């Protein structure tokens, strides 16, 4: 049994080739709900990255993994899914104490991450190669082969689901993987790697290097032995990694930030729409790449919608994430709360009206944590910084619109293009607007529904590539075409 977060004395080691390794330096994991230090975690240095890549390369080349049949890989992936559910409580507790999400959401994310492994077990076992139409006396076919060593770099907001979304398809595709989790949420990946070893994954096929972006992430993406990079995180970090990948000529998948419009037409079911808008922004304390952070309301119903929105927002319960019935826990770190507060101060200075929230909670029992109240901002235009930049916190900007043309122009006036919500009773209008908005995912009369079988990714500065679905496995493979000559005279 590895020494993972659930049982280890500090500092927690990282994992290379199935073995725990302690680094020379450490960093602290802090519980954002209490301000208490959870534990110290080892930093993987650039020498550790070198060793890890060498071990992963060897494991990827070893006949045991290279020649393993897809149905055998599928069996291991399925066993990982089962193992995660067997340790669901431990995984949910880890995520809650590291990023402060409410327990109900942590549990739902464990179930979702587990089902991602199950889904890719099925894809791995059933997806075939192609025999392509022949134009001569030969049989041509296209196979899909792994890259070798894949780096999976993940953020702190949903570590379990984001890691599963990369690790499961990359393993299904036959690669070895090195996960570099966020320094804010360092240990869920270690627990999953332990589950994977118990499920029969050969040591060295799934490695976890903990540490900061600068100490650990950067040497990893620069390493010549890493043949593919899959990243989810902020747009600026994505740009840096994209530049390195371009220089090295290795493929990269980037799932980045968003500033998604949630659009409410006057003919919508206002009660359902406002409920969807509130969940769409405040679930996870707004720390979601797909948060609907810009609400566009048709002017005819603006006052009514604002009234309902205020009532629902003020009814949200902010509190300790392990207390049942809480809608929002703290923000993921104290530094992040300061950043969110900076945005709200900026909105005020620009003449914005704070209709709800805009402050820390008054309850003294929450003083020690990084809590922030759900906040509504009105009275600004799309030109304001708070309406343009990703806040990644519980702040919703309310913007009125008059007609469809005005709406589409405003909604697309952003560098991002991740997601969009449309609330209307008119399905023709819904489809028209859905086609016109720059976004990788559009929801109509719903929001934040996600399915592992449906491709996900961004337009514009929200990223490159699509994760999930069958293509989510192909992302981690390269095509190889083979021609078998059939001309008897040749
Ligand atoms: O993310 P980073 P941060 C957005 C959100 C948030 C902002 C910054 O707006 O406020 O990004 O968050 C690793 N080479 N999102 O600073 O820096 C890092 O260690 C290699 C949106 O936490 O992007 C971590 O593992 N790796 C988002 C991962 O990259 C590097 C989710 C993400 O960190 C690196 C999170 C480097 N040079 C934040 N620098 C979403 N799309 O869901 C950092 N890392």
XYZ file of C-alpha atoms and ligand atoms in Angstrom:
534
model
C 0.000 0.000 0.000
C 1.314 3.417 -0.940
C 1.524 6.237 1.521
C -1.152 8.483 0.117
C -3.020 11.357 1.664
C -5.417 9.177 3.613
C -2.752 7.464 5.695
C 0.638 9.092 5.199
C 2.819 10.969 7.628
C 4.090 14.222 6.075
C 5.661 14.903 3.681
C 3.606 12.953 1.190
C 5.766 11.340 -1.519
C 5.089 11.440 -5.246
C 4.997 8.301 -7.357
C 7.495 7.055 -9.945
C 7.305 3.531 -11.338
C 4.908 2.418 -8.615
C 7.314 3.543 -5.871
C 6.819 6.443 -3.444
C 9.602 9.038 -3.737
C 10.270 11.903 -1.340
C 11.585 15.116 -2.845
C 14.185 17.400 -1.291
C 11.733 20.321 -1.079
C 8.134 20.349 0.171
C 5.062 22.533 -0.132
C 1.998 22.811 2.078
C -1.523 21.734 1.287
C -3.938 24.057 3.120
C -7.613 23.407 3.845
C -9.384 26.531 2.515
C -12.404 25.963 4.769
C -10.361 26.210 7.972
C -6.982 27.700 7.076
C -5.309 24.640 8.674
C -2.377 22.882 7.011
C -3.506 19.481 5.743
C -0.002 18.058 5.196
C 3.289 18.717 3.469
C 3.800 17.309 0.016
C 7.055 16.543 -1.818
C 8.125 18.700 -4.759
C 9.355 16.710 -7.775
C 12.450 18.478 -9.120
C 13.642 18.527 -12.687
C 15.962 15.564 -11.872
C 12.875 13.674 -10.637
C 11.101 14.565 -13.889
C 14.063 13.089 -15.856
C 13.912 9.876 -13.882
C 10.129 9.634 -14.130
C 10.131 10.101 -17.913
C 12.829 7.402 -18.285
C 10.805 4.989 -16.133
C 7.586 5.772 -18.049
C 9.342 5.283 -21.410
C 10.630 1.902 -20.336
C 7.205 0.852 -19.023
C 5.507 2.011 -22.248
C 7.965 -0.025 -24.354
C 7.827 -3.153 -22.198
C 6.064 -6.025 -23.996
C 3.722 -6.479 -21.020
C 2.052 -3.117 -21.796
C 2.877 -2.683 -25.485
C 1.468 -6.100 -26.419
C -1.434 -6.062 -24.008
C -4.655 -6.676 -25.922
C -7.312 -3.954 -25.785
C -9.732 -6.162 -23.879
C -7.053 -6.758 -21.235
C -6.398 -3.033 -20.912
C -10.171 -2.582 -20.683
C -10.338 -5.038 -17.790
C -7.793 -2.958 -15.842
C -9.631 0.300 -16.601
C -12.858 -1.258 -15.421
C -11.169 -2.446 -12.217
C -9.902 1.121 -11.622
C -13.495 2.398 -11.969
C -14.658 -0.159 -9.405
C -11.719 0.596 -7.105
C -12.594 4.285 -7.150
C -16.151 3.583 -6.073
C -14.862 1.285 -3.316
C -12.730 4.205 -2.037
C -15.307 6.892 -2.895
C -15.393 8.312 0.633
C -11.616 8.680 0.825
C -11.447 10.352 -2.601
C -14.306 12.738 -1.814
C -12.706 13.682 1.535
C -9.367 14.388 -0.156
C -10.938 16.728 -2.693
C -13.049 18.481 -0.051
C -10.143 19.179 2.302
C -7.901 20.406 -0.528
C -10.253 22.616 -2.585
C -13.203 23.135 -0.230
C -15.987 21.948 -2.533
C -19.157 20.834 -0.760
C -19.298 17.121 0.007
C -22.296 16.414 -2.259
C -20.360 17.775 -5.249
C -17.188 15.891 -4.259
C -19.129 12.633 -4.119
C -20.782 13.319 -7.477
C -17.361 14.010 -8.980
C -15.931 10.712 -7.678
C -18.833 8.887 -9.354
C -18.299 10.846 -12.560
C -14.533 10.171 -12.599
C -15.145 6.478 -11.993
C -17.638 6.321 -14.865
C -15.037 7.951 -17.130
C -12.735 4.949 -16.566
C -15.672 2.608 -17.244
C -16.545 4.472 -20.457
C -12.980 4.273 -21.813
C -12.801 0.588 -20.862
C -15.728 0.120 -23.256
C -14.229 2.346 -25.976
C -10.871 0.585 -25.699
C -12.439 -2.850 -26.020
C -14.783 -2.051 -28.896
C -13.140 0.571 -31.127
C -11.552 -0.957 -34.217
C -9.039 0.251 -36.796
C -10.070 1.108 -40.365
C -9.677 -0.651 -43.677
C -9.670 2.268 -46.121
C -11.126 2.239 -49.670
C -8.502 0.830 -51.999
C -7.565 2.679 -55.225
C -5.267 -0.034 -56.560
C -4.133 -3.594 -56.114
C -3.520 -3.410 -52.408
C -5.271 -3.538 -49.066
C -4.853 -0.301 -47.113
C -5.547 0.091 -43.428
C -5.071 2.702 -40.746
C -4.035 1.727 -37.253
C -3.970 4.015 -34.217
C -0.905 3.803 -32.017
C 0.006 5.436 -28.709
C 2.457 8.346 -28.516
C 4.500 6.772 -25.714
C 4.701 9.080 -22.702
C 1.871 11.585 -22.182
C 1.986 14.468 -19.669
C -1.400 15.266 -18.080
C -1.361 18.622 -16.282
C -4.482 19.399 -14.286
C -6.041 22.259 -12.273
C -7.470 22.454 -8.774
C -11.169 23.067 -9.318
C -12.181 19.487 -10.211
C -9.043 17.355 -9.892
C -10.763 13.959 -9.927
C -12.866 14.455 -13.040
C -10.190 16.339 -14.983
C -7.539 13.734 -14.230
C -9.892 10.908 -15.195
C -10.773 12.716 -18.427
C -7.097 12.601 -19.440
C -5.720 9.483 -17.756
C -8.496 7.031 -18.742
C -8.385 7.712 -22.522
C -4.576 8.008 -22.555
C -4.234 4.587 -20.887
C -6.970 3.121 -23.089
C -4.925 4.332 -26.053
C -1.878 2.417 -24.787
C 0.315 5.241 -23.452
C 2.224 5.670 -20.203
C 1.040 8.775 -18.327
C 2.681 11.257 -15.991
C 0.118 13.316 -14.071
C 1.159 16.705 -12.687
C -1.741 17.713 -10.442
C -2.223 21.295 -9.265
C -0.235 22.191 -6.157
C -3.596 23.222 -4.596
C -5.026 19.694 -4.983
C -1.980 17.431 -5.010
C -3.083 14.093 -3.587
C -6.259 12.802 -5.289
C -4.117 11.690 -8.248
C -1.851 9.726 -5.867
C -4.856 7.897 -4.448
C -6.133 7.062 -7.942
C -2.662 5.821 -8.965
C -2.653 3.553 -5.912
C -6.065 2.204 -6.958
C -4.698 1.643 -10.489
C -1.737 -0.395 -9.197
C -4.122 -2.530 -7.130
C -6.256 -2.953 -10.279
C -3.285 -4.518 -12.096
C -1.862 -1.580 -14.060
C 1.864 -2.267 -14.525
C 4.103 0.020 -12.407
C 5.451 2.965 -14.422
C 2.364 3.244 -16.651
C 0.701 5.805 -14.354
C 3.057 8.133 -12.467
C 2.256 11.224 -10.415
C 4.648 14.143 -9.920
C 3.590 16.709 -7.327
C 4.972 20.244 -7.255
C 4.409 23.697 -8.663
C 4.063 24.652 -12.307
C 7.525 26.207 -12.295
C 9.405 23.458 -10.409
C 7.689 20.387 -11.853
C 5.268 21.281 -14.675
C 7.724 23.261 -16.777
C 10.536 20.638 -16.848
C 7.892 18.039 -17.662
C 6.480 19.831 -20.717
C 10.008 20.664 -21.895
C 11.246 17.081 -21.585
C 12.076 15.516 -24.982
C 10.725 12.137 -23.820
C 7.204 13.545 -23.358
C 5.498 12.987 -26.713
C 2.073 14.529 -26.048
C 0.790 17.126 -23.573
C -2.761 17.376 -22.280
C -3.449 20.471 -20.173
C -6.437 21.979 -18.375
C -5.980 25.300 -16.621
C -5.740 29.028 -17.148
C -5.418 30.571 -20.616
C -2.042 32.237 -19.971
C -0.479 28.989 -18.733
C -2.053 27.254 -21.735
C -0.370 29.753 -24.057
C 3.015 29.107 -22.414
C 2.604 25.345 -22.749
C 1.322 25.703 -26.326
C 4.460 27.677 -27.263
C 6.722 24.987 -25.799
C 4.762 22.255 -27.592
C 5.029 24.159 -30.898
C 8.797 24.504 -30.478
C 9.094 20.791 -29.676
C 6.584 19.789 -32.407
C 4.528 17.645 -30.055
C 0.721 17.586 -30.072
C -1.045 19.441 -27.312
C -4.637 19.542 -26.071
C -5.545 22.714 -24.166
C -8.770 23.098 -22.178
C -8.665 26.670 -20.906
C -10.782 29.356 -19.323
C -14.199 30.781 -20.172
C -16.531 33.739 -19.746
C -19.650 31.963 -20.827
C -22.891 33.788 -21.694
C -26.154 32.552 -20.207
C -28.920 34.098 -22.334
C -32.438 34.634 -21.071
C -35.149 35.569 -23.612
C -38.432 37.131 -22.444
C -40.461 34.083 -23.525
C -38.508 31.654 -21.306
C -39.916 29.837 -18.295
C -38.455 32.427 -15.937
C -38.534 30.287 -12.794
C -36.646 27.423 -14.439
C -34.290 29.822 -16.203
C -33.349 31.747 -13.056
C -32.791 28.467 -11.168
C -30.501 27.316 -14.008
C -28.640 30.623 -14.070
C -27.987 30.492 -10.302
C -26.666 26.913 -10.423
C -24.749 27.698 -13.611
C -22.666 30.365 -11.893
C -22.619 29.570 -8.162
C -22.148 25.778 -8.079
C -18.575 25.088 -6.980
C -18.398 28.743 -5.835
C -18.109 29.782 -9.478
C -14.784 27.950 -9.855
C -15.701 26.200 -13.043
C -14.433 26.787 -16.571
C -18.016 26.490 -17.859
C -19.570 28.807 -15.246
C -22.227 30.998 -16.870
C -20.613 34.201 -15.638
C -22.311 36.702 -17.983
C -26.105 36.789 -17.819
C -27.777 38.454 -20.814
C -31.428 39.296 -20.071
C -33.928 40.589 -22.627
C -34.831 44.080 -21.418
C -38.602 43.449 -21.259
C -38.111 41.027 -18.328
C -35.023 42.599 -16.751
C -36.682 43.861 -13.559
C -38.587 40.663 -12.969
C -35.521 38.494 -13.558
C -33.328 40.640 -11.308
C -35.912 40.360 -8.513
C -36.065 36.558 -8.772
C -32.293 36.316 -9.106
C -31.659 38.352 -5.958
C -34.078 36.207 -3.966
C -32.496 32.942 -5.123
C -28.927 34.178 -4.685
C -29.539 35.460 -1.184
C -31.133 32.122 -0.258
C -27.955 30.179 -1.092
C -26.263 28.702 1.965
C -22.548 29.403 2.286
C -20.763 27.310 4.889
C -18.491 24.459 5.845
C -18.345 22.009 2.933
C -18.935 18.956 5.125
C -22.228 20.328 6.517
C -25.186 18.861 4.634
C -27.316 21.281 2.641
C -24.619 23.889 1.905
C -24.768 25.383 -1.591
C -21.242 26.828 -1.526
C -18.050 26.121 0.406
C -15.022 28.442 0.459
C -12.936 29.485 -2.521
C -10.042 27.107 -3.150
C -7.375 29.287 -1.542
C -6.921 32.565 0.307
C -4.905 33.996 -2.586
C -7.705 33.170 -4.985
C -10.246 34.922 -2.743
C -8.091 38.061 -2.848
C -8.106 37.873 -6.626
C -11.924 37.602 -6.686
C -12.207 40.508 -4.229
C -9.988 42.547 -6.537
C -12.459 42.015 -9.397
C -15.422 43.102 -7.258
C -13.532 46.216 -6.091
C -12.808 46.963 -9.737
C -16.518 46.568 -10.616
C -17.472 49.009 -7.848
C -14.837 51.516 -8.983
C -16.172 51.288 -12.546
C -19.660 52.282 -11.321
C -21.123 48.763 -11.077
C -24.028 48.138 -8.733
C -23.622 45.184 -6.338
C -27.119 43.699 -6.054
C -26.129 40.824 -3.743
C -22.986 39.653 -1.962
C -19.826 41.590 -2.729
C -18.353 40.671 0.660
C -17.131 37.880 2.908
C -19.842 36.172 5.019
C -20.768 37.855 8.285
C -20.894 34.560 10.220
C -17.797 34.599 12.509
C -17.703 30.784 12.366
C -16.496 31.166 8.760
C -13.785 33.767 9.495
C -10.912 31.280 9.324
C -11.807 30.044 5.828
C -11.575 31.582 2.345
C -15.330 32.144 2.050
C -16.988 34.716 -0.216
C -20.666 35.480 -0.727
C -22.422 34.885 -4.074
C -22.328 38.216 -5.849
C -24.501 39.913 -8.498
C -23.089 42.871 -10.451
C -25.254 45.104 -12.674
C -24.974 48.466 -14.403
C -21.832 47.800 -16.449
C -21.284 47.046 -20.136
C -19.289 44.331 -21.899
C -16.351 46.751 -21.935
C -15.829 46.471 -18.147
C -12.947 44.294 -16.944
C -15.276 42.314 -14.666
C -17.395 41.408 -17.724
C -14.376 40.479 -19.878
C -11.871 38.554 -17.756
C -12.397 35.147 -16.204
C -12.976 35.688 -12.458
C -13.356 31.988 -11.610
C -15.387 32.905 -8.551
C -19.007 33.458 -7.436
C -19.595 36.672 -9.385
C -22.339 37.060 -11.999
C -22.452 40.073 -14.351
C -25.972 41.027 -15.493
C -26.200 42.660 -18.933
C -29.467 43.644 -20.705
C -30.069 43.178 -24.446
C -32.779 44.339 -26.850
C -32.931 42.015 -29.841
C -31.200 38.953 -31.228
C -28.589 40.815 -33.285
C -27.624 42.969 -30.322
C -27.459 39.837 -28.144
C -25.225 37.843 -30.504
C -22.832 40.775 -30.914
C -22.554 41.253 -27.133
C -22.308 37.549 -26.291
C -19.511 37.029 -28.832
C -17.640 40.139 -27.694
C -15.170 38.075 -25.647
C -11.831 36.353 -26.168
C -13.331 33.110 -24.836
C -15.629 30.514 -26.387
C -16.180 27.625 -24.032
C -19.914 27.350 -23.306
C -23.272 29.107 -23.611
C -26.787 28.746 -22.196
C -29.990 29.793 -23.994
C -33.374 29.993 -22.254
C -36.356 30.400 -24.591
C -39.623 28.678 -25.539
C -38.871 29.167 -29.267
C -36.765 26.247 -30.538
C -36.108 27.889 -33.916
C -34.613 30.897 -32.189
C -32.696 28.605 -29.841
C -31.054 26.831 -32.778
C -30.363 30.095 -34.634
C -28.632 31.597 -31.612
C -26.835 28.322 -30.790
C -25.284 28.362 -34.269
C -24.302 32.020 -34.017
C -22.532 31.916 -30.645
C -18.806 31.082 -30.546
C -18.791 28.222 -28.041
C -17.757 24.570 -27.896
C -20.874 23.604 -25.907
C -24.359 25.179 -26.003
C -27.179 24.283 -23.625
C -30.820 25.101 -24.401
C -33.184 25.309 -21.415
C -30.602 23.603 -19.237
C -27.062 24.380 -18.103
C -23.898 22.500 -17.043
C -25.103 19.104 -18.263
C -22.015 17.124 -19.231
C -21.658 13.657 -20.665
C -18.464 11.646 -21.068
C -19.759 10.432 -24.456
C -20.039 14.009 -25.845
C -16.984 15.952 -27.100
C -15.939 18.917 -24.958
C -13.578 21.823 -25.633
C -13.367 25.474 -26.550
C -13.499 27.960 -29.397
C -11.089 30.938 -29.484
C -8.978 31.438 -26.321
C -10.836 28.634 -24.531
C -8.580 26.022 -26.038
C -7.516 23.604 -28.709
C -8.759 20.022 -29.113
C -11.773 18.103 -27.840
C -11.721 15.760 -24.857
C -14.347 13.084 -24.063
C -16.248 10.841 -26.439
C -14.595 8.326 -28.741
C -12.376 11.108 -30.103
C -11.124 11.543 -26.535
C -9.177 8.295 -26.987
C -7.972 9.210 -30.477
C -6.500 12.404 -28.972
C -3.850 10.145 -27.410
C -3.059 8.122 -30.541
C -1.296 8.722 -33.840
C -2.512 7.189 -37.078
C -0.305 4.768 -38.984
C -1.323 3.669 -42.491
C -0.202 0.295 -43.872
C -0.517 -0.913 -47.483
C -0.418 -4.643 -48.261
C 0.433 -5.224 -51.936
C -1.917 -7.726 -53.604
C -0.613 -7.623 -57.191
C 0.364 -11.231 -57.878
C 2.953 -10.131 -60.495
C 4.823 -7.693 -58.166
O -3.984 27.874 -13.057
P -2.742 27.390 -13.891
P -4.063 28.614 -11.658
C -8.083 29.798 -14.620
C -8.847 30.614 -13.600
C -7.847 30.798 -12.517
C -6.587 30.987 -13.342
C -5.291 30.705 -12.621
O -9.205 31.841 -14.169
O -8.118 31.907 -11.713
O -6.721 30.055 -14.394
O -5.373 29.482 -11.909
C 0.372 23.955 -13.832
N 4.266 24.672 -17.117
N -8.334 28.369 -14.464
O -2.915 29.525 -11.414
O -1.527 28.179 -13.592
C -0.099 24.177 -12.422
O 0.875 23.734 -11.499
C 3.590 23.548 -16.800
C -9.258 27.792 -15.407
O -4.295 27.584 -10.630
O -3.193 27.310 -15.296
C -1.391 23.386 -12.405
O -1.112 21.999 -12.272
N 2.604 23.506 -15.898
C -9.296 26.328 -15.327
C -1.959 23.647 -13.793
O -0.847 24.048 -14.585
C 2.246 24.654 -15.300
C -8.987 25.654 -14.084
C -3.028 24.740 -13.854
O -2.507 25.929 -13.286
C 2.905 25.864 -15.588
C -8.009 26.346 -13.262
C 3.953 25.838 -16.536
N 4.606 26.947 -16.892
C -7.751 27.673 -13.465
N 2.345 26.840 -14.837
C -10.230 25.564 -16.195
N -10.059 25.627 -17.506
O -11.073 24.852 -15.696
C 1.360 26.267 -14.101
N 1.301 24.939 -14.378
